[in-house]
PDB file of C-alpha atoms in Angstrom:
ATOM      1  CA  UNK A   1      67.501  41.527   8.935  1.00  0.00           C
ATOM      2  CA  UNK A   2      64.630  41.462  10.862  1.00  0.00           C
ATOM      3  CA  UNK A   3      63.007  44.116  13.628  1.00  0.00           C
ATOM      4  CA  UNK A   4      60.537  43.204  16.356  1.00  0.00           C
ATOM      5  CA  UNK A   5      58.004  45.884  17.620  1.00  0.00           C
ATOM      6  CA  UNK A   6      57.051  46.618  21.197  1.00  0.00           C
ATOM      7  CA  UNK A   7      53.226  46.055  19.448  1.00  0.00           C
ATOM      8  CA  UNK A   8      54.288  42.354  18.217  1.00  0.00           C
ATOM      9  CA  UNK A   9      54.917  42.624  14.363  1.00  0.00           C
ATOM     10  CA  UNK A  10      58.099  42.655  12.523  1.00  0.00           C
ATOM     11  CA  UNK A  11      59.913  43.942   9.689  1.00  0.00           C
ATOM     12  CA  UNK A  12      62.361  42.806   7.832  1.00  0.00           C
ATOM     13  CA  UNK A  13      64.262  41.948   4.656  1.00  0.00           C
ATOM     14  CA  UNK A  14      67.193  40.294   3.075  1.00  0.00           C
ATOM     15  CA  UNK A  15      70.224  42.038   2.018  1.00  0.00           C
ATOM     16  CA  UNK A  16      73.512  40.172   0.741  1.00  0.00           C
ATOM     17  CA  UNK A  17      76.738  40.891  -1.203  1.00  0.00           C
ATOM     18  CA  UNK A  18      80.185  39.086  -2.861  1.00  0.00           C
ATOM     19  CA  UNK A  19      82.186  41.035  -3.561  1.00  0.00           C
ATOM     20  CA  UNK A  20      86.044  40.360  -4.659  1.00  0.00           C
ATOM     21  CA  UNK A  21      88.740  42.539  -3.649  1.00  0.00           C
ATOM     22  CA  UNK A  22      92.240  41.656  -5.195  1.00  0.00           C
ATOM     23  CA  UNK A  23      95.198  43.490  -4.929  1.00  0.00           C
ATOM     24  CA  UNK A  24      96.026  42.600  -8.343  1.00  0.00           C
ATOM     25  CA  UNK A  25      94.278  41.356 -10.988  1.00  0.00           C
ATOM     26  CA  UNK A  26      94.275  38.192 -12.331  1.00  0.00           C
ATOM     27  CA  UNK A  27      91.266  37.787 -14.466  1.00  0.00           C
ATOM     28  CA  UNK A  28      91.049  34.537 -14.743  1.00  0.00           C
ATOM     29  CA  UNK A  29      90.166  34.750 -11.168  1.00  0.00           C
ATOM     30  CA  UNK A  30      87.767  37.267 -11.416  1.00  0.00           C
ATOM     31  CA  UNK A  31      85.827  35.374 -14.464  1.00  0.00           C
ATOM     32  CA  UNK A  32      85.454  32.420 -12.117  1.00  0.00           C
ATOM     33  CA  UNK A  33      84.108  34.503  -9.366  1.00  0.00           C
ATOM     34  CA  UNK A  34      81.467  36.364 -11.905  1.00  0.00           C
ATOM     35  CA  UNK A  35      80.810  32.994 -13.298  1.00  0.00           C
ATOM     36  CA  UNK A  36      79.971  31.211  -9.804  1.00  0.00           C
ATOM     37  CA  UNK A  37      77.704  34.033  -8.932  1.00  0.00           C
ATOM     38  CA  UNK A  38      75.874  34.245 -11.946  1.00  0.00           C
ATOM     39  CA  UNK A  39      74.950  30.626 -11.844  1.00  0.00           C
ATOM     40  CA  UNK A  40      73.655  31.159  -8.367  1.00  0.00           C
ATOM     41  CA  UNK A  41      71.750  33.808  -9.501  1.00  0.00           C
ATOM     42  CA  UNK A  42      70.607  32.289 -12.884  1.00  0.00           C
ATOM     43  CA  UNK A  43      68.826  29.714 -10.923  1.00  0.00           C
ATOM     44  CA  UNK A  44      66.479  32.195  -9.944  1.00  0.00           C
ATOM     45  CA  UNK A  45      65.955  34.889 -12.190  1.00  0.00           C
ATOM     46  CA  UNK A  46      68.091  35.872 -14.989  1.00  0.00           C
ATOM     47  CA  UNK A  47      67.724  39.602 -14.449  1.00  0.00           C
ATOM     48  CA  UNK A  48      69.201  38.817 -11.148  1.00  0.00           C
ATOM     49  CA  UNK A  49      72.308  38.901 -11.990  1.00  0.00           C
ATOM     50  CA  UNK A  50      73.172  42.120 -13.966  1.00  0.00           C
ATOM     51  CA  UNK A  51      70.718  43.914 -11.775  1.00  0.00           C
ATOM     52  CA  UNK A  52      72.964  43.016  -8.829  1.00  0.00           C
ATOM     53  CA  UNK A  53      76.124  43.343 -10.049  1.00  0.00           C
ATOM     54  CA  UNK A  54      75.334  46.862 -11.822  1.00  0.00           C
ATOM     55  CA  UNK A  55      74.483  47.431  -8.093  1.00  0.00           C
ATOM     56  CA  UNK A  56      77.874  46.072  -6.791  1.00  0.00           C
ATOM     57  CA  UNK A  57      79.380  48.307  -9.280  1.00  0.00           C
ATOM     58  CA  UNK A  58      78.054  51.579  -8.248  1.00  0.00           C
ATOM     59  CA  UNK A  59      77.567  50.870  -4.368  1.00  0.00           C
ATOM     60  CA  UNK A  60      81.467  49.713  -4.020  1.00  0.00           C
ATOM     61  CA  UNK A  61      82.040  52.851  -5.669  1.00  0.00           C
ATOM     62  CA  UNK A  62      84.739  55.384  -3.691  1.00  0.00           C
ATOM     63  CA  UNK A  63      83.457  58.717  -4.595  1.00  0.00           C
ATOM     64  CA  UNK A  64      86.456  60.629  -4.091  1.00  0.00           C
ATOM     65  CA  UNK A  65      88.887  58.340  -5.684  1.00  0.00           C
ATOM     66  CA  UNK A  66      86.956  58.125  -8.650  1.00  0.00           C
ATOM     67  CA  UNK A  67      87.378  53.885  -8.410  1.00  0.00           C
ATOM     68  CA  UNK A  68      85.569  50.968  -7.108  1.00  0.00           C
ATOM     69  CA  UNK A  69      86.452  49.294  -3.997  1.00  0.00           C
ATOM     70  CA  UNK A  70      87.173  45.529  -5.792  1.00  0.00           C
ATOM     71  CA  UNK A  71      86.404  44.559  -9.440  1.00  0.00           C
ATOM     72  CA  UNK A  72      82.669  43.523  -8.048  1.00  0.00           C
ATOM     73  CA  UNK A  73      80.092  40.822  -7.618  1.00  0.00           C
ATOM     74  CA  UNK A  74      76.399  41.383  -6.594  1.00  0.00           C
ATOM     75  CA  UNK A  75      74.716  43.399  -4.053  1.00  0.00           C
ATOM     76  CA  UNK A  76      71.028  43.413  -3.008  1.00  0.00           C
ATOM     77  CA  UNK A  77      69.209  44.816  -0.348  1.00  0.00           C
ATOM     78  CA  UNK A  78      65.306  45.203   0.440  1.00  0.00           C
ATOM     79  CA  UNK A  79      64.277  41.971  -0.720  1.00  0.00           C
ATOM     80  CA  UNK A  80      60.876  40.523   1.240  1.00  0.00           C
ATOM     81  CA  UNK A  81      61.743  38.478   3.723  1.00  0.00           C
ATOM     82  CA  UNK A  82      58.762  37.023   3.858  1.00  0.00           C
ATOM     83  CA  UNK A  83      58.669  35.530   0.482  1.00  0.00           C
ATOM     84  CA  UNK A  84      59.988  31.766   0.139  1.00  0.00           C
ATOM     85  CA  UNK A  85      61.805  32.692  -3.253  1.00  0.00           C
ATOM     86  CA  UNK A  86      63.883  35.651  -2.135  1.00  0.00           C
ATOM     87  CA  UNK A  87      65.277  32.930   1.006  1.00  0.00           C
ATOM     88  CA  UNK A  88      65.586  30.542  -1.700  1.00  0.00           C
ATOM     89  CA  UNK A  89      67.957  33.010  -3.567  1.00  0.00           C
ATOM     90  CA  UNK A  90      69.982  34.015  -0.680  1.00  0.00           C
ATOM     91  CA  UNK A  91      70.411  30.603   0.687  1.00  0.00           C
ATOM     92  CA  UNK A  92      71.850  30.173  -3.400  1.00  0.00           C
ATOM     93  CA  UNK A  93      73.737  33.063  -3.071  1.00  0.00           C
ATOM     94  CA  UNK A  94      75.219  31.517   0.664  1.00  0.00           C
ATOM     95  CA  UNK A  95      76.101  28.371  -0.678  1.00  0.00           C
ATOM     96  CA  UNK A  96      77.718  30.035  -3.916  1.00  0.00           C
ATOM     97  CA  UNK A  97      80.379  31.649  -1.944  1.00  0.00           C
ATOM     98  CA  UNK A  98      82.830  29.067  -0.970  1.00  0.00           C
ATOM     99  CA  UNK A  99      82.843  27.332  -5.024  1.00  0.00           C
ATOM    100  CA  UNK A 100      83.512  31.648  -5.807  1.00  0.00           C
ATOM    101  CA  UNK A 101      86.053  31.963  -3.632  1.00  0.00           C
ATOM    102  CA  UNK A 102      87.862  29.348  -2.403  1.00  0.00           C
ATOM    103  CA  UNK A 103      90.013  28.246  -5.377  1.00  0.00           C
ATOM    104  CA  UNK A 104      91.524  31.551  -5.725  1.00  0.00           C
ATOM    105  CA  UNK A 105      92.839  31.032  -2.446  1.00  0.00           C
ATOM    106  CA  UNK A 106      94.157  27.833  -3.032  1.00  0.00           C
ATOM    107  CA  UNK A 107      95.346  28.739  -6.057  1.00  0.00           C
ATOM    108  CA  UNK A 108      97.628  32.049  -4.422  1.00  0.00           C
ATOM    109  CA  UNK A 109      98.055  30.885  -0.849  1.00  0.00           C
ATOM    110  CA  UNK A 110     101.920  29.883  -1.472  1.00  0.00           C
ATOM    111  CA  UNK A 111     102.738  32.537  -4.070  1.00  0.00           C
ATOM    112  CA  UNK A 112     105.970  34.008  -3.071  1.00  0.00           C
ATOM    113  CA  UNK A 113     105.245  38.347  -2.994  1.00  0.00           C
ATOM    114  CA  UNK A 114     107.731  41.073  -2.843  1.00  0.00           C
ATOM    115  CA  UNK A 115     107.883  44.322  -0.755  1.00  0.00           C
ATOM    116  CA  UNK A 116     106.509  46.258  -3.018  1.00  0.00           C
ATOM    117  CA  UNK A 117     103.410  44.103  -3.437  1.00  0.00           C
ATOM    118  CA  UNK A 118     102.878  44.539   0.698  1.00  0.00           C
ATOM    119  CA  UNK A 119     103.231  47.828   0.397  1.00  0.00           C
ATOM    120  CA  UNK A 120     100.593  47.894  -2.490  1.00  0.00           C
ATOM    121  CA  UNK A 121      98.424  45.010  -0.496  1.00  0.00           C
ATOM    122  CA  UNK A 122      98.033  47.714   2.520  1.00  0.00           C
ATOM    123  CA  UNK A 123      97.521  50.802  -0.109  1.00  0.00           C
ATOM    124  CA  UNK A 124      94.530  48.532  -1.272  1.00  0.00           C
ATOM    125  CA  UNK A 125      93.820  47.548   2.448  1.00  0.00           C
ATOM    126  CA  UNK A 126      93.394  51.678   3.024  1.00  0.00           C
ATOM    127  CA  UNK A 127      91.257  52.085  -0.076  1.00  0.00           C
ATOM    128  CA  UNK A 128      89.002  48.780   1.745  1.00  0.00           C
ATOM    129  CA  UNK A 129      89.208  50.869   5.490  1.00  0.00           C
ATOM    130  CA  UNK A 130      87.640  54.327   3.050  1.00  0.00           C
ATOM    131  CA  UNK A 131      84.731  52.667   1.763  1.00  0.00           C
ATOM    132  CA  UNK A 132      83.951  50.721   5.080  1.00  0.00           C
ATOM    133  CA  UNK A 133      84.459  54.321   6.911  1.00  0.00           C
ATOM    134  CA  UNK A 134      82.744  56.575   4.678  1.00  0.00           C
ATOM    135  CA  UNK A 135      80.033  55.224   2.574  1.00  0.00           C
ATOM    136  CA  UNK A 136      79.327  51.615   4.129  1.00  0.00           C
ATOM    137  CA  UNK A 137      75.407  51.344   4.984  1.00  0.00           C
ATOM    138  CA  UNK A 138      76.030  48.339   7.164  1.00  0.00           C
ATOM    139  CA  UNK A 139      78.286  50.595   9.273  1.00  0.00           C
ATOM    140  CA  UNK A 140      76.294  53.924   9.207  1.00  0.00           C
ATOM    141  CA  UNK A 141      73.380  51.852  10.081  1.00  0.00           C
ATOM    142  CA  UNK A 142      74.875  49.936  12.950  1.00  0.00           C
ATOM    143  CA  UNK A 143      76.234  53.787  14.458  1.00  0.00           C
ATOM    144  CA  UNK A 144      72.905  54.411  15.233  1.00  0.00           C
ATOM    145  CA  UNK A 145      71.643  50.953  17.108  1.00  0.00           C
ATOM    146  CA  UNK A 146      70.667  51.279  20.321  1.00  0.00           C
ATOM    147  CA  UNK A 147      73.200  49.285  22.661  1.00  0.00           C
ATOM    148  CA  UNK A 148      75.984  49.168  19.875  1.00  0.00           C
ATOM    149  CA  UNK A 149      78.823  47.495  20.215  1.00  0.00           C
ATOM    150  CA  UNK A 150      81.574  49.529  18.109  1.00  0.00           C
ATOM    151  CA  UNK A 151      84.100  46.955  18.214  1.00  0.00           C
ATOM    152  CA  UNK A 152      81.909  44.493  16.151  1.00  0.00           C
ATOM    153  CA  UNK A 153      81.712  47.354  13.691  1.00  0.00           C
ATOM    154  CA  UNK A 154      85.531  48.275  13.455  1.00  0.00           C
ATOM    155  CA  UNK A 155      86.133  44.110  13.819  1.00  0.00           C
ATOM    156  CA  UNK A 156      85.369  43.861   9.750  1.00  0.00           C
ATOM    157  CA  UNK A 157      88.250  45.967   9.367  1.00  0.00           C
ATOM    158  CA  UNK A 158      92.268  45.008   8.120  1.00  0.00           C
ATOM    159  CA  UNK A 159      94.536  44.857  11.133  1.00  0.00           C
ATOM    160  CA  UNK A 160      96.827  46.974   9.173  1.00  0.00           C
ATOM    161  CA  UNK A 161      96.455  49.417   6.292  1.00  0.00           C
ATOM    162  CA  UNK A 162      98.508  52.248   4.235  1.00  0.00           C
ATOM    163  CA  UNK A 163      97.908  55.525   3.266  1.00  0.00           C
ATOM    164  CA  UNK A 164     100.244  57.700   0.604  1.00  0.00           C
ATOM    165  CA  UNK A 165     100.089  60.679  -1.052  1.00  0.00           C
ATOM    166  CA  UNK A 166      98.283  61.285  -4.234  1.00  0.00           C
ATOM    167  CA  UNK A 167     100.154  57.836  -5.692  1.00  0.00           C
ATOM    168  CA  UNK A 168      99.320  57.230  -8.300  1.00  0.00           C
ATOM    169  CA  UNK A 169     100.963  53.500 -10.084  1.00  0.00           C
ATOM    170  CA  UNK A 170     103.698  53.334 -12.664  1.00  0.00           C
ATOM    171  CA  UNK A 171     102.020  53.174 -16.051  1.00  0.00           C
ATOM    172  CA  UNK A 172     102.217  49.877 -17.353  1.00  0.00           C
ATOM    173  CA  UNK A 173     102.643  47.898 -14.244  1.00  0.00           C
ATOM    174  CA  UNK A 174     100.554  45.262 -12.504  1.00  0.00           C
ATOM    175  CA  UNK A 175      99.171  48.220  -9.884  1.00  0.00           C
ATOM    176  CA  UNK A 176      98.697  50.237 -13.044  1.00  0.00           C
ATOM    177  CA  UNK A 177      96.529  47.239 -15.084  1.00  0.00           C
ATOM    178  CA  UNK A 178      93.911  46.815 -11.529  1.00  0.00           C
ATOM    179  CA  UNK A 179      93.162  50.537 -11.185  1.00  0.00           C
ATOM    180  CA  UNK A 180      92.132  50.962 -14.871  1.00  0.00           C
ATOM    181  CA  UNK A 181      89.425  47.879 -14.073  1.00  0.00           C
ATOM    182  CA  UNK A 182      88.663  49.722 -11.061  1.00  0.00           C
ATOM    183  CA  UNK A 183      87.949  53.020 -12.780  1.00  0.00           C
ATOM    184  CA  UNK A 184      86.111  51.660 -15.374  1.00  0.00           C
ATOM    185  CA  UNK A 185      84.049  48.565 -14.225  1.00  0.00           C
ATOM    186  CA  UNK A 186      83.810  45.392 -16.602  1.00  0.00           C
ATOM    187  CA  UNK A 187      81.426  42.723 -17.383  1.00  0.00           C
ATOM    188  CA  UNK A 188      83.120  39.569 -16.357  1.00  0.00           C
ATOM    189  CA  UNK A 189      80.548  36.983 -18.032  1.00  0.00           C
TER     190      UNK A 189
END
């Protein structure tokens, strides 16, 4: 992000994040994502990578539903723009995302899914609309540009979503096993 002054100079700094968002867990998935991002971090620095996903952790974090918005990644912001190793990183961290993501779309794309996992999809897709809504930077921040667009804001946003009443998931079930990783965030690698 960079911003030009009237007087000429500029400011600026990178700011990334991958982040996964399931609507149930399958962890083999979520090692692989972990994994991919570490390595793209690990080229770097090694204290990239815990420092930015601790960061994931508690910036995804939905305040008043006590539970993350995904089962993480990494998040950084404020790095100087300026300085040829933090583009390095990012342009790491850009390249990492298709090798983090894209098999676990291949690998789901065809699974056959039942009612009740739509219904539980959109729940999720409501928790996703919260976070964006309420505690999103990226979206408080764009409120308050000059000549704002709202619709590019709200375009980041699921088509359709769910809301119920303090539901809570049948112990034991699939629902049940992604909320306890979303209450208590893991270390993946």
């Amino acid at each position: 992000f960079t911003v030009f002054f009237p007087s000429g100079s500029e400011e600026g700094w990178f700011g990334g994040v991958a982040n996964l968002t399931p609507a149930y867990l399958v962890k083999e998935d979520v090692i692989h994502f972990h994994k991919t991002l570490k390595a793209a971090c690990d080229e770097h620095d090694l204290s990239y990578y815990p420092r930015f996903k601790k960061w994931s952790d508690e910036y995804f974090f939905i305040r008043h539903r006590e539970e993350t918005r995904g089962v993480g990644g990494i998040f950084f912001d404020n790095l100087d723009f300026q300085d040829k190793k933090h583009f390095d990183f990012v342009q790491s961290c850009a390249r990492a995302v298709l090798p983090a993501y894209q098999p676990i779309v291949k690998a789901h794309l065809d699974e056959p899914h039942s009612e009740q996992e739509d219904t539980w999809q959109l729940l999720r897709y409501g928790r996703y609309v919260e976070f964006n809504l309420i505690y999103n930077n990226g979206i408080k921040f764009g409120l308050f540009m000059p000549g704002l667009r709202i619709d590019t804001l709200f375009a980041s946003l699921p088509i359709t979503a769910k809301w119920g009443y303090m539901l809570e998931p049948e112990p034991g079930s699939k629902e049940a096993e992604l909320v306890d990783v979303l209450r208590r965030p893991r270390d993946w690698v």
